[in-house]
Amino acid sequence: MTIAPAASAGAAVRRGPGRPRDTDMDPQIVAAVLELIDAEEEVTVSRVVERSGVSRAALYRRWPSLTTLIAAALDVGRTVPPELPVGGDLRETLFTSLIGSPTSISPSGYSEARFRQRIRLVMADRALQRAYWESHVSRRRGPVERALRSGIERGILREDLDVEAAFDAIAGAAYYQSIVRGEPLESADTRRRLAAAFDITWRGMAA
Amino acid sequence: MTIAPAASAGAAVRRGPGRPRDTDMDPQIVAAVLELIDAEEEVTVSRVVERSGVSRAALYRRWPSLTTLIAAALDVGRTVPPELPVGGDLRETLFTSLIGSPTSISPSGYSEARFRQRIRLVMADRALQRAYWESHVSRRRGPVERALRSGIERGILREDLDVEAAFDAIAGAAYYQSIVRGEPLESADTRRRLAAAFDITWRGMAA
């Protein structure tokens, strides 16, 4: 039996579950998607094919869903932040972690273009939104939520504090700036408002 | 000079600034857009033409930008809420106004499909986002912001309260549920979290 030429080999791959997948092409595919997103161009299969140099057939084989590909690309380089120090000034620790830098909360590690693309994507696809929440966003909340719980144990925060709701209020104020007001997180007005919103929330959490 | 037949009349309209515009067709155009949004179908010119029965030429003449048309459709039926009563239980008044019903805050008057469409739209177009903020969202905040200011005057709320930041924290928590968690505002978990977030914010605002 001879080895089939490239085109038929492609067709064979789709049927053979044991065969290795085209994961080697992922870096160039994902890089092409991120270039398009950063250029604020719409991500289409044709454009990804053109930029990445990967064939349309190979792209479809590796990423049958464009949505999943974009989601994966958007998560490149984003990690769960490290645990926060316990025992210091909790207010200061939380402020630095959540509001300290213009990109600390919602768009952490993102360019604004990537953040906006992510929001459009999850608003268009409920299943993706829930999957994204479960596998990415909720995990990234972990260190702050654990710091809040340690604050309750140390008697700094109210015993009956709803830790999840507290996080939602602080992070929600930041999302509101980007999504509703449409103001960049690094503007002076936004920084001032976020600091004020954090102050309100902190007072409401304190024991 | 004879009156031109319908087709050439259309071409003439584009040039004649004094001629009345095709505003009579707006109700059927806007209704078609809302039907598409509610069916969670993408709004395209072809689909609007098909559903509304209005010709493509007339549609372009009246609405040269599809984005502006969608934005206008999304705002149908939304009004600035009435002023809040002053002098009563301010916490109760604010809670009822902001969290009281599942649709009080962000998606007020919206179906969830319309809310999601609005967010996608503003995330795709910064100019539209700012225009929408100035002409719609910021005006709808008025009654609550004025109630908060009256609370400061009455000595119920802290004298140095940042009213805008307080609103952002409460509303932001609601947006966070829909946009980041992807949970419907009417779910029991969401209602509980929003009530808890409101409680934290209220304590942080109180004098």
mmCIF file of C-alpha atoms in Angstrom:
data_model
loop_
_atom_site.group_PDB
_atom_site.id
_atom_site.type_symbol
_atom_site.label_atom_id
_atom_site.label_comp_id
_atom_site.label_asym_id
_atom_site.label_seq_id
_atom_site.Cartn_x
_atom_site.Cartn_y
_atom_site.Cartn_z
ATOM 1 C CA MET A 1 0.000 0.000 0.000
ATOM 2 C CA THR A 2 1.377 3.376 -0.955
ATOM 3 C CA ILE A 3 1.194 6.438 1.210
ATOM 4 C CA ALA A 4 -1.610 8.687 0.027
ATOM 5 C CA PRO A 5 -0.735 12.171 -1.200
ATOM 6 C CA ALA A 6 -1.359 15.128 1.089
ATOM 7 C CA ALA A 7 -4.950 15.833 0.072
ATOM 8 C CA SER A 8 -6.247 12.295 0.704
ATOM 9 C CA ALA A 9 -4.153 12.026 3.863
ATOM 10 C CA GLY A 10 -6.156 14.993 5.104
ATOM 11 C CA ALA A 11 -9.412 13.135 4.512
ATOM 12 C CA ALA A 12 -8.003 10.056 6.249
ATOM 13 C CA VAL A 13 -7.122 12.037 9.371
ATOM 14 C CA ARG A 14 -10.705 13.040 9.928
ATOM 15 C CA ARG A 15 -11.668 9.385 10.229
ATOM 16 C CA GLY A 16 -8.685 7.983 12.159
ATOM 17 C CA PRO A 17 -9.127 8.687 15.871
ATOM 18 C CA GLY A 18 -5.681 7.277 16.776
ATOM 19 C CA ARG A 19 -3.709 9.506 14.475
ATOM 20 C CA PRO A 20 -1.761 12.434 15.996
ATOM 21 C CA ARG A 21 -3.461 15.807 15.439
ATOM 22 C CA ASP A 22 -1.998 18.833 13.746
ATOM 23 C CA THR A 23 -1.036 20.471 17.024
ATOM 24 C CA ASP A 24 2.329 21.556 15.607
ATOM 25 C CA MET A 25 0.547 24.174 13.587
ATOM 26 C CA ASP A 26 -1.137 25.713 16.618
ATOM 27 C CA PRO A 27 1.460 28.391 17.378
ATOM 28 C CA GLN A 28 1.243 29.870 13.897
ATOM 29 C CA ILE A 29 -2.558 29.572 13.771
ATOM 30 C CA VAL A 30 -2.994 31.209 17.180
ATOM 31 C CA ALA A 31 -0.460 33.926 16.341
ATOM 32 C CA ALA A 32 -2.410 34.755 13.182
ATOM 33 C CA VAL A 33 -5.664 35.035 15.163
ATOM 34 C CA LEU A 34 -4.055 37.360 17.711
ATOM 35 C CA GLU A 35 -2.603 39.550 14.960
ATOM 36 C CA LEU A 36 -6.080 39.937 13.474
ATOM 37 C CA ILE A 37 -7.622 40.699 16.865
ATOM 38 C CA ASP A 38 -4.928 43.255 17.714
ATOM 39 C CA ALA A 39 -5.453 44.897 14.334
ATOM 40 C CA GLU A 40 -9.189 44.967 15.221
ATOM 41 C CA GLU A 41 -9.988 43.058 12.065
ATOM 42 C CA GLU A 42 -12.763 40.514 12.054
ATOM 43 C CA VAL A 43 -11.393 37.000 12.490
ATOM 44 C CA THR A 44 -12.526 34.868 9.563
ATOM 45 C CA VAL A 45 -11.326 31.479 8.364
ATOM 46 C CA SER A 46 -10.001 33.027 5.148
ATOM 47 C CA ARG A 47 -7.974 35.635 6.974
ATOM 48 C CA VAL A 48 -6.510 33.080 9.393
ATOM 49 C CA VAL A 49 -5.547 30.843 6.453
ATOM 50 C CA GLU A 50 -3.923 33.781 4.683
ATOM 51 C CA ARG A 51 -1.959 35.051 7.686
ATOM 52 C CA SER A 52 -0.885 31.717 9.140
ATOM 53 C CA GLY A 53 0.107 29.992 5.920
ATOM 54 C CA VAL A 54 -1.732 26.890 7.179
ATOM 55 C CA SER A 55 -4.102 25.272 4.687
ATOM 56 C CA ARG A 56 -7.845 25.662 5.076
ATOM 57 C CA ALA A 57 -8.190 21.863 5.377
ATOM 58 C CA ALA A 58 -5.599 21.675 8.143
ATOM 59 C CA LEU A 59 -7.206 24.589 9.964
ATOM 60 C CA TYR A 60 -10.662 22.974 9.909
ATOM 61 C CA ARG A 61 -9.169 19.645 11.008
ATOM 62 C CA ARG A 62 -7.450 21.167 14.013
ATOM 63 C CA TRP A 63 -10.100 23.766 14.867
ATOM 64 C CA PRO A 64 -13.533 22.745 13.616
ATOM 65 C CA SER A 65 -14.991 25.743 15.470
ATOM 66 C CA LEU A 66 -13.702 29.258 14.840
ATOM 67 C CA THR A 67 -15.217 30.334 18.157
ATOM 68 C CA THR A 68 -13.183 27.807 20.125
ATOM 69 C CA LEU A 69 -10.049 28.897 18.288
ATOM 70 C CA ILE A 70 -10.635 32.564 19.104
ATOM 71 C CA ALA A 71 -11.347 31.705 22.751
ATOM 72 C CA ALA A 72 -8.139 29.705 22.989
ATOM 73 C CA ALA A 73 -6.174 32.514 21.366
ATOM 74 C CA LEU A 74 -7.649 35.047 23.780
ATOM 75 C CA ASP A 75 -6.436 32.999 26.715
ATOM 76 C CA VAL A 76 -2.841 32.781 25.519
ATOM 77 C CA GLY A 77 -0.466 34.040 28.198
ATOM 78 C CA ARG A 78 -3.173 34.421 30.831
ATOM 79 C CA THR A 79 -2.482 32.538 34.032
ATOM 80 C CA VAL A 80 -4.037 32.229 37.446
ATOM 81 C CA PRO A 81 -2.446 35.043 39.486
ATOM 82 C CA PRO A 82 -0.235 34.032 42.439
ATOM 83 C CA GLU A 83 -1.645 33.711 45.958
ATOM 84 C CA LEU A 84 -1.820 37.021 47.825
ATOM 85 C CA PRO A 85 0.345 37.509 50.929
ATOM 86 C CA VAL A 86 -1.593 36.988 54.150
ATOM 87 C CA GLY A 87 -0.824 38.818 57.366
ATOM 88 C CA GLY A 88 -0.047 42.244 55.918
ATOM 89 C CA ASP A 89 -2.334 45.220 55.312
ATOM 90 C CA LEU A 90 -5.267 43.437 53.666
ATOM 91 C CA ARG A 91 -6.847 46.601 52.257
ATOM 92 C CA GLU A 92 -3.567 47.581 50.614
ATOM 93 C CA THR A 93 -2.982 44.043 49.315
ATOM 94 C CA LEU A 94 -6.458 43.861 47.752
ATOM 95 C CA PHE A 95 -6.306 47.350 46.302
ATOM 96 C CA THR A 96 -2.951 46.671 44.655
ATOM 97 C CA SER A 97 -4.132 43.342 43.318
ATOM 98 C CA LEU A 98 -7.515 44.546 42.032
ATOM 99 C CA ILE A 99 -7.144 48.230 41.210
ATOM 100 C CA GLY A 100 -3.396 48.792 41.484
ATOM 101 C CA SER A 101 -2.590 48.782 37.809
ATOM 102 C CA PRO A 102 -4.905 49.794 34.985
ATOM 103 C CA THR A 103 -5.096 46.221 33.789
ATOM 104 C CA SER A 104 -5.406 44.423 37.124
ATOM 105 C CA ILE A 105 -9.013 43.368 36.935
ATOM 106 C CA SER A 106 -11.001 42.481 33.929
ATOM 107 C CA PRO A 107 -8.649 42.861 31.036
ATOM 108 C CA SER A 108 -5.658 41.465 32.957
ATOM 109 C CA GLY A 109 -2.964 40.669 30.501
ATOM 110 C CA TYR A 110 -5.231 41.734 27.647
ATOM 111 C CA SER A 111 -4.960 44.560 25.239
ATOM 112 C CA GLU A 112 -8.238 46.470 25.115
ATOM 113 C CA ALA A 113 -8.865 45.077 21.628
ATOM 114 C CA ARG A 114 -8.609 41.527 22.980
ATOM 115 C CA PHE A 115 -10.871 42.370 25.904
ATOM 116 C CA ARG A 116 -13.532 43.790 23.608
ATOM 117 C CA GLN A 117 -13.279 40.797 21.325
ATOM 118 C CA ARG A 118 -13.691 38.446 24.282
ATOM 119 C CA ILE A 119 -16.843 40.228 25.449
ATOM 120 C CA ARG A 120 -18.356 40.168 21.951
ATOM 121 C CA LEU A 121 -17.578 36.497 21.691
ATOM 122 C CA VAL A 122 -19.162 35.473 24.993
ATOM 123 C CA MET A 123 -22.214 37.674 24.365
ATOM 124 C CA ALA A 124 -22.744 35.814 21.084
ATOM 125 C CA ASP A 125 -22.413 32.314 22.519
ATOM 126 C CA ARG A 126 -23.896 31.292 25.874
ATOM 127 C CA ALA A 127 -22.182 27.883 25.949
ATOM 128 C CA LEU A 128 -18.790 29.446 25.351
ATOM 129 C CA GLN A 129 -19.535 32.046 28.014
ATOM 130 C CA ARG A 130 -20.236 29.403 30.669
ATOM 131 C CA ALA A 131 -17.231 27.290 29.609
ATOM 132 C CA TYR A 132 -15.030 30.369 29.758
ATOM 133 C CA TRP A 133 -16.345 31.249 33.190
ATOM 134 C CA GLU A 134 -15.775 27.739 34.549
ATOM 135 C CA SER A 135 -12.352 27.108 33.071
ATOM 136 C CA HIS A 136 -10.799 30.578 33.124
ATOM 137 C CA VAL A 137 -12.427 33.502 34.923
ATOM 138 C CA SER A 138 -13.610 31.703 38.061
ATOM 139 C CA ARG A 139 -10.160 30.166 38.534
ATOM 140 C CA ARG A 140 -8.470 33.535 38.265
ATOM 141 C CA ARG A 141 -10.692 34.833 41.078
ATOM 142 C CA GLY A 142 -9.256 32.234 43.486
ATOM 143 C CA PRO A 143 -6.372 34.152 45.089
ATOM 144 C CA VAL A 144 -8.501 37.236 45.879
ATOM 145 C CA GLU A 145 -11.383 35.133 47.221
ATOM 146 C CA ARG A 146 -8.993 33.223 49.488
ATOM 147 C CA ALA A 147 -7.481 36.499 50.709
ATOM 148 C CA LEU A 148 -10.992 37.748 51.535
ATOM 149 C CA ARG A 149 -11.724 34.532 53.469
ATOM 150 C CA SER A 150 -8.485 34.883 55.410
ATOM 151 C CA GLY A 151 -9.595 38.448 56.215
ATOM 152 C CA ILE A 152 -12.795 37.068 57.730
ATOM 153 C CA GLU A 153 -10.799 34.549 59.787
ATOM 154 C CA ARG A 154 -8.496 37.313 61.028
ATOM 155 C CA GLY A 155 -11.509 39.355 62.112
ATOM 156 C CA ILE A 156 -10.745 42.184 59.667
ATOM 157 C CA LEU A 157 -13.828 41.541 57.513
ATOM 158 C CA ARG A 158 -17.404 40.892 58.610
ATOM 159 C CA GLU A 159 -18.080 37.306 59.608
ATOM 160 C CA ASP A 160 -21.170 37.125 57.385
ATOM 161 C CA LEU A 161 -19.456 38.647 54.316
ATOM 162 C CA ASP A 162 -20.512 37.154 51.002
ATOM 163 C CA VAL A 163 -17.068 36.814 49.434
ATOM 164 C CA GLU A 164 -18.345 36.164 45.930
ATOM 165 C CA ALA A 165 -20.657 39.173 45.992
ATOM 166 C CA ALA A 166 -17.820 41.367 47.271
ATOM 167 C CA PHE A 167 -15.619 40.304 44.381
ATOM 168 C CA ASP A 168 -18.471 40.873 41.916
ATOM 169 C CA ALA A 169 -19.010 44.437 43.193
ATOM 170 C CA ILE A 170 -15.323 45.390 42.893
ATOM 171 C CA ALA A 171 -14.725 43.685 39.558
ATOM 172 C CA GLY A 172 -18.148 44.745 38.283
ATOM 173 C CA ALA A 173 -17.283 48.417 38.762
ATOM 174 C CA ALA A 174 -14.234 47.894 36.535
ATOM 175 C CA TYR A 175 -16.202 46.048 33.844
ATOM 176 C CA TYR A 176 -18.778 48.846 33.965
ATOM 177 C CA GLN A 177 -16.081 51.386 32.995
ATOM 178 C CA SER A 178 -15.004 49.422 29.926
ATOM 179 C CA ILE A 179 -18.336 48.066 28.811
ATOM 180 C CA VAL A 180 -20.933 50.677 29.729
ATOM 181 C CA ARG A 181 -19.072 53.981 30.051
ATOM 182 C CA GLY A 182 -16.666 53.013 27.289
ATOM 183 C CA GLU A 183 -13.728 54.610 29.062
ATOM 184 C CA PRO A 184 -10.221 53.203 29.052
ATOM 185 C CA LEU A 185 -9.168 51.765 32.413
ATOM 186 C CA GLU A 186 -6.023 53.887 32.403
ATOM 187 C CA SER A 187 -7.783 57.274 32.223
ATOM 188 C CA ALA A 188 -7.465 59.474 35.306
ATOM 189 C CA ASP A 189 -11.261 59.761 35.768
ATOM 190 C CA THR A 190 -11.653 55.986 35.633
ATOM 191 C CA ARG A 191 -8.810 55.395 38.116
ATOM 192 C CA ARG A 192 -10.415 57.851 40.533
ATOM 193 C CA ARG A 193 -13.862 56.247 40.189
ATOM 194 C CA LEU A 194 -12.480 52.750 40.654
ATOM 195 C CA ALA A 195 -10.554 53.821 43.748
ATOM 196 C CA ALA A 196 -13.767 55.377 45.133
ATOM 197 C CA ALA A 197 -15.809 52.250 44.326
ATOM 198 C CA PHE A 198 -13.166 50.104 46.036
ATOM 199 C CA ASP A 199 -13.291 52.381 49.080
ATOM 200 C CA ILE A 200 -17.090 52.013 49.300
ATOM 201 C CA THR A 201 -16.859 48.245 48.992
ATOM 202 C CA TRP A 202 -14.038 48.000 51.532
ATOM 203 C CA ARG A 203 -16.027 49.996 54.094
ATOM 204 C CA GLY A 204 -18.990 47.715 53.482
ATOM 205 C CA MET A 205 -16.892 44.579 53.977
ATOM 206 C CA ALA A 206 -14.960 45.694 57.042
ATOM 207 C CA ALA A 207 -15.863 44.192 60.419
ATOM 208 C CA MET B 1 -41.758 68.323 -16.549
ATOM 209 C CA THR B 2 -43.271 64.978 -15.725
ATOM 210 C CA ILE B 3 -43.088 63.331 -12.364
ATOM 211 C CA ALA B 4 -40.456 60.639 -12.423
ATOM 212 C CA PRO B 5 -41.536 57.048 -11.819
ATOM 213 C CA ALA B 6 -40.828 55.481 -8.409
ATOM 214 C CA ALA B 7 -37.348 54.135 -9.148
ATOM 215 C CA SER B 8 -35.880 57.422 -10.353
ATOM 216 C CA ALA B 9 -37.730 59.270 -7.632
ATOM 217 C CA GLY B 10 -35.651 57.232 -5.186
ATOM 218 C CA ALA B 11 -32.438 58.454 -6.801
ATOM 219 C CA ALA B 12 -33.721 62.012 -6.707
ATOM 220 C CA VAL B 13 -34.417 61.827 -2.990
ATOM 221 C CA ARG B 14 -30.776 61.257 -2.214
ATOM 222 C CA ARG B 15 -29.936 64.603 -3.749
ATOM 223 C CA GLY B 16 -32.874 66.713 -2.579
ATOM 224 C CA PRO B 17 -32.332 67.879 1.009
ATOM 225 C CA GLY B 18 -35.756 69.512 1.284
ATOM 226 C CA ARG B 19 -37.760 66.413 0.452
ATOM 227 C CA PRO B 20 -39.495 64.565 3.323
ATOM 228 C CA ARG B 21 -37.644 61.391 4.360
ATOM 229 C CA ASP B 22 -39.008 57.877 4.435
ATOM 230 C CA THR B 23 -39.790 58.081 8.123
ATOM 231 C CA ASP B 24 -43.187 56.472 7.579
ATOM 232 C CA MET B 25 -41.437 53.198 7.005
ATOM 233 C CA ASP B 26 -39.589 53.329 10.323
ATOM 234 C CA PRO B 27 -42.099 51.362 12.393
ATOM 235 C CA GLN B 28 -41.979 48.377 10.053
ATOM 236 C CA ILE B 29 -38.193 48.568 9.651
ATOM 237 C CA VAL B 30 -37.606 48.797 13.402
ATOM 238 C CA ALA B 31 -40.120 46.006 14.082
ATOM 239 C CA ALA B 32 -38.268 43.757 11.634
ATOM 240 C CA VAL B 33 -34.946 44.454 13.376
ATOM 241 C CA LEU B 34 -36.423 43.660 16.785
ATOM 242 C CA GLU B 35 -37.923 40.419 15.490
ATOM 243 C CA LEU B 36 -34.500 39.347 14.241
ATOM 244 C CA ILE B 37 -32.823 40.297 17.517
ATOM 245 C CA ASP B 38 -35.439 38.473 19.585
ATOM 246 C CA ALA B 39 -35.012 35.394 17.385
ATOM 247 C CA GLU B 40 -31.256 35.754 18.052
ATOM 248 C CA GLU B 41 -30.600 35.922 14.349
ATOM 249 C CA GLU B 42 -27.871 38.142 13.007
ATOM 250 C CA VAL B 43 -29.291 41.440 11.753
ATOM 251 C CA THR B 44 -28.296 41.899 8.129
ATOM 252 C CA VAL B 45 -29.611 44.279 5.491
ATOM 253 C CA SER B 46 -31.008 41.364 3.477
ATOM 254 C CA ARG B 47 -32.946 39.989 6.411
ATOM 255 C CA VAL B 48 -34.342 43.389 7.340
ATOM 256 C CA VAL B 49 -35.445 43.910 3.742
ATOM 257 C CA GLU B 50 -37.082 40.488 3.672
ATOM 258 C CA ARG B 51 -38.914 40.844 6.991
ATOM 259 C CA SER B 52 -39.984 44.458 6.695
ATOM 260 C CA GLY B 53 -41.142 44.415 3.088
ATOM 261 C CA VAL B 54 -39.298 47.727 2.623
ATOM 262 C CA SER B 55 -37.048 47.914 -0.426
ATOM 263 C CA ARG B 56 -33.297 47.786 -0.045
ATOM 264 C CA ALA B 57 -33.007 51.255 -1.637
ATOM 265 C CA ALA B 58 -35.503 52.761 0.793
ATOM 266 C CA LEU B 59 -33.783 51.075 3.722
ATOM 267 C CA TYR B 60 -30.356 52.478 2.762
ATOM 268 C CA ARG B 61 -31.866 55.906 2.165
ATOM 269 C CA ARG B 62 -33.450 56.033 5.593
ATOM 270 C CA TRP B 63 -30.714 54.167 7.499
ATOM 271 C CA PRO B 64 -27.344 54.453 5.787
ATOM 272 C CA SER B 65 -25.747 52.721 8.807
ATOM 273 C CA LEU B 66 -27.014 49.343 9.997
ATOM 274 C CA THR B 67 -25.365 49.985 13.371
ATOM 275 C CA THR B 68 -27.365 53.151 13.947
ATOM 276 C CA LEU B 69 -30.539 51.340 12.988
ATOM 277 C CA ILE B 70 -29.859 48.507 15.443
ATOM 278 C CA ALA B 71 -29.022 51.000 18.203
ATOM 279 C CA ALA B 72 -32.251 52.882 17.593
ATOM 280 C CA ALA B 73 -34.225 49.641 17.597
ATOM 281 C CA LEU B 74 -32.626 48.567 20.877
ATOM 282 C CA ASP B 75 -33.766 51.774 22.518
ATOM 283 C CA VAL B 76 -37.405 51.427 21.533
ATOM 284 C CA GLY B 77 -39.636 51.631 24.568
ATOM 285 C CA ARG B 78 -36.850 52.540 26.966
ATOM 286 C CA THR B 79 -37.419 55.708 28.922
ATOM 287 C CA VAL B 80 -35.749 57.588 31.712
ATOM 288 C CA PRO B 81 -37.219 56.107 34.919
ATOM 289 C CA PRO B 82 -39.311 58.430 37.125
ATOM 290 C CA GLU B 83 -37.779 60.347 40.005
ATOM 291 C CA LEU B 84 -37.497 58.309 43.217
ATOM 292 C CA PRO B 85 -39.525 59.376 46.262
ATOM 293 C CA VAL B 86 -37.480 61.339 48.770
ATOM 294 C CA GLY B 87 -38.094 61.232 52.492
ATOM 295 C CA GLY B 88 -38.888 57.549 52.892
ATOM 296 C CA ASP B 89 -36.609 54.606 53.671
ATOM 297 C CA LEU B 90 -33.761 55.374 51.261
ATOM 298 C CA ARG B 91 -32.199 51.908 51.458
ATOM 299 C CA GLU B 92 -35.518 50.309 50.582
ATOM 300 C CA THR B 93 -36.204 52.805 47.804
ATOM 301 C CA LEU B 94 -32.807 52.219 46.204
ATOM 302 C CA PHE B 95 -32.974 48.456 46.585
ATOM 303 C CA THR B 96 -36.389 48.310 44.942
ATOM 304 C CA SER B 97 -35.303 50.591 42.140
ATOM 305 C CA LEU B 98 -31.954 48.907 41.441
ATOM 306 C CA ILE B 99 -32.323 45.274 42.463
ATOM 307 C CA GLY B 100 -36.033 44.952 43.096
ATOM 308 C CA SER B 101 -36.997 43.207 39.912
ATOM 309 C CA PRO B 102 -34.785 40.967 37.819
ATOM 310 C CA THR B 103 -34.675 43.529 35.056
ATOM 311 C CA SER B 104 -34.276 46.690 37.129
ATOM 312 C CA ILE B 105 -30.665 47.494 36.327
ATOM 313 C CA SER B 106 -28.778 46.904 33.180
ATOM 314 C CA PRO B 107 -31.220 45.162 30.928
ATOM 315 C CA SER B 108 -34.156 47.296 32.099
ATOM 316 C CA GLY B 109 -36.950 46.869 29.662
ATOM 317 C CA TYR B 110 -34.812 44.555 27.570
ATOM 318 C CA SER B 111 -35.149 40.930 26.790
ATOM 319 C CA GLU B 112 -31.865 39.160 27.461
ATOM 320 C CA ALA B 113 -31.372 38.735 23.715
ATOM 321 C CA ARG B 114 -31.615 42.498 23.230
ATOM 322 C CA PHE B 115 -29.243 43.136 26.113
ATOM 323 C CA ARG B 116 -26.652 40.758 24.650
ATOM 324 C CA GLN B 117 -27.027 42.329 21.247
ATOM 325 C CA ARG B 118 -26.536 45.792 22.697
ATOM 326 C CA ILE B 119 -23.316 44.758 24.446
ATOM 327 C CA ARG B 120 -21.942 43.130 21.291
ATOM 328 C CA LEU B 121 -22.759 46.223 19.356
ATOM 329 C CA VAL B 122 -21.067 48.695 21.688
ATOM 330 C CA MET B 123 -18.027 46.440 22.072
ATOM 331 C CA ALA B 124 -17.651 46.507 18.295
ATOM 332 C CA ASP B 125 -17.947 50.265 17.900
ATOM 333 C CA ARG B 126 -16.362 52.737 20.302
ATOM 334 C CA ALA B 127 -18.092 55.783 18.812
ATOM 335 C CA LEU B 128 -21.496 54.163 19.170
ATOM 336 C CA GLN B 129 -20.616 53.132 22.735
ATOM 337 C CA ARG B 130 -19.819 56.703 23.760
ATOM 338 C CA ALA B 131 -22.882 58.094 21.958
ATOM 339 C CA TYR B 132 -25.077 55.491 23.643
ATOM 340 C CA TRP B 133 -23.604 56.321 27.030
ATOM 341 C CA GLU B 134 -24.155 60.065 26.588
ATOM 342 C CA SER B 135 -27.641 59.956 25.112
ATOM 343 C CA HIS B 136 -29.166 56.930 26.863
ATOM 344 C CA VAL B 137 -27.423 55.206 29.781
ATOM 345 C CA SER B 138 -26.144 58.260 31.628
ATOM 346 C CA ARG B 139 -29.581 59.888 31.458
ATOM 347 C CA ARG B 140 -31.252 56.795 32.879
ATOM 348 C CA ARG B 141 -28.924 56.951 35.911
ATOM 349 C CA GLY B 142 -30.271 60.391 36.848
ATOM 350 C CA PRO B 143 -33.077 59.514 39.270
ATOM 351 C CA VAL B 144 -30.890 57.145 41.351
ATOM 352 C CA GLU B 145 -27.981 59.590 41.417
ATOM 353 C CA ARG B 146 -30.300 62.368 42.597
ATOM 354 C CA ALA B 147 -31.735 60.077 45.284
ATOM 355 C CA LEU B 148 -28.184 59.337 46.468
ATOM 356 C CA ARG B 149 -27.410 63.069 46.631
ATOM 357 C CA SER B 150 -30.564 63.705 48.639
ATOM 358 C CA GLY B 151 -29.380 60.925 50.976
ATOM 359 C CA ILE B 152 -26.143 62.832 51.540
ATOM 360 C CA GLU B 153 -28.099 66.039 52.234
ATOM 361 C CA ARG B 154 -30.303 64.203 54.735
ATOM 362 C CA GLY B 155 -27.220 62.882 56.531
ATOM 363 C CA ILE B 156 -28.053 59.255 55.733
ATOM 364 C CA LEU B 157 -25.087 58.784 53.425
ATOM 365 C CA ARG B 158 -21.476 59.842 53.948
ATOM 366 C CA GLU B 159 -20.797 63.459 53.109
ATOM 367 C CA ASP B 160 -17.788 62.537 50.957
ATOM 368 C CA LEU B 161 -19.604 59.786 49.025
ATOM 369 C CA ASP B 162 -18.694 59.526 45.347
ATOM 370 C CA VAL B 163 -22.213 59.123 43.944
ATOM 371 C CA GLU B 164 -21.072 58.019 40.489
ATOM 372 C CA ALA B 165 -18.734 55.382 41.885
ATOM 373 C CA ALA B 166 -21.503 54.078 44.156
ATOM 374 C CA PHE B 167 -23.818 53.666 41.191
ATOM 375 C CA ASP B 168 -21.048 51.970 39.181
ATOM 376 C CA ALA B 169 -20.422 49.441 41.963
ATOM 377 C CA ILE B 170 -24.102 48.476 42.303
ATOM 378 C CA ALA B 171 -24.848 48.418 38.577
ATOM 379 C CA GLY B 172 -21.466 46.845 37.830
ATOM 380 C CA ALA B 173 -22.290 43.843 40.019
ATOM 381 C CA ALA B 174 -25.413 43.293 37.913
ATOM 382 C CA TYR B 175 -23.584 43.626 34.611
ATOM 383 C CA TYR B 176 -20.978 41.185 35.936
ATOM 384 C CA GLN B 177 -23.682 38.517 36.387
ATOM 385 C CA SER B 178 -24.892 38.797 32.799
ATOM 386 C CA ILE B 179 -21.611 39.439 31.047
ATOM 387 C CA VAL B 180 -18.960 37.544 32.998
ATOM 388 C CA ARG B 181 -20.773 34.810 34.909
ATOM 389 C CA GLY B 182 -23.285 34.374 32.125
ATOM 390 C CA GLU B 183 -26.141 33.847 34.551
ATOM 391 C CA PRO B 184 -29.663 35.127 34.005
ATOM 392 C CA LEU B 185 -30.609 37.991 36.319
ATOM 393 C CA GLU B 186 -33.724 36.127 37.441
ATOM 394 C CA SER B 187 -31.925 33.038 38.811
ATOM 395 C CA ALA B 188 -32.117 32.570 42.588
ATOM 396 C CA ASP B 189 -28.301 32.506 42.976
ATOM 397 C CA THR B 190 -27.963 35.749 41.063
ATOM 398 C CA ARG B 191 -30.716 37.463 43.064
ATOM 399 C CA ARG B 192 -28.997 36.425 46.298
ATOM 400 C CA ARG B 193 -25.582 37.650 45.113
ATOM 401 C CA LEU B 194 -26.987 40.974 43.912
ATOM 402 C CA ALA B 195 -28.766 41.516 47.232
ATOM 403 C CA ALA B 196 -25.489 40.752 49.051
ATOM 404 C CA ALA B 197 -23.512 43.099 46.785
ATOM 405 C CA PHE B 198 -26.102 45.830 47.374
ATOM 406 C CA ASP B 199 -25.832 45.263 51.131
ATOM 407 C CA ILE B 200 -22.031 45.645 51.012
ATOM 408 C CA THR B 201 -22.314 48.841 48.969
ATOM 409 C CA TRP B 202 -25.037 50.272 51.192
ATOM 410 C CA ARG B 203 -22.938 49.716 54.327
ATOM 411 C CA GLY B 204 -20.009 51.368 52.575
ATOM 412 C CA MET B 205 -22.141 54.383 51.620
ATOM 413 C CA ALA B 206 -23.930 54.899 54.922
ATOM 414 C CA ALA B 207 -22.880 57.785 57.156
#
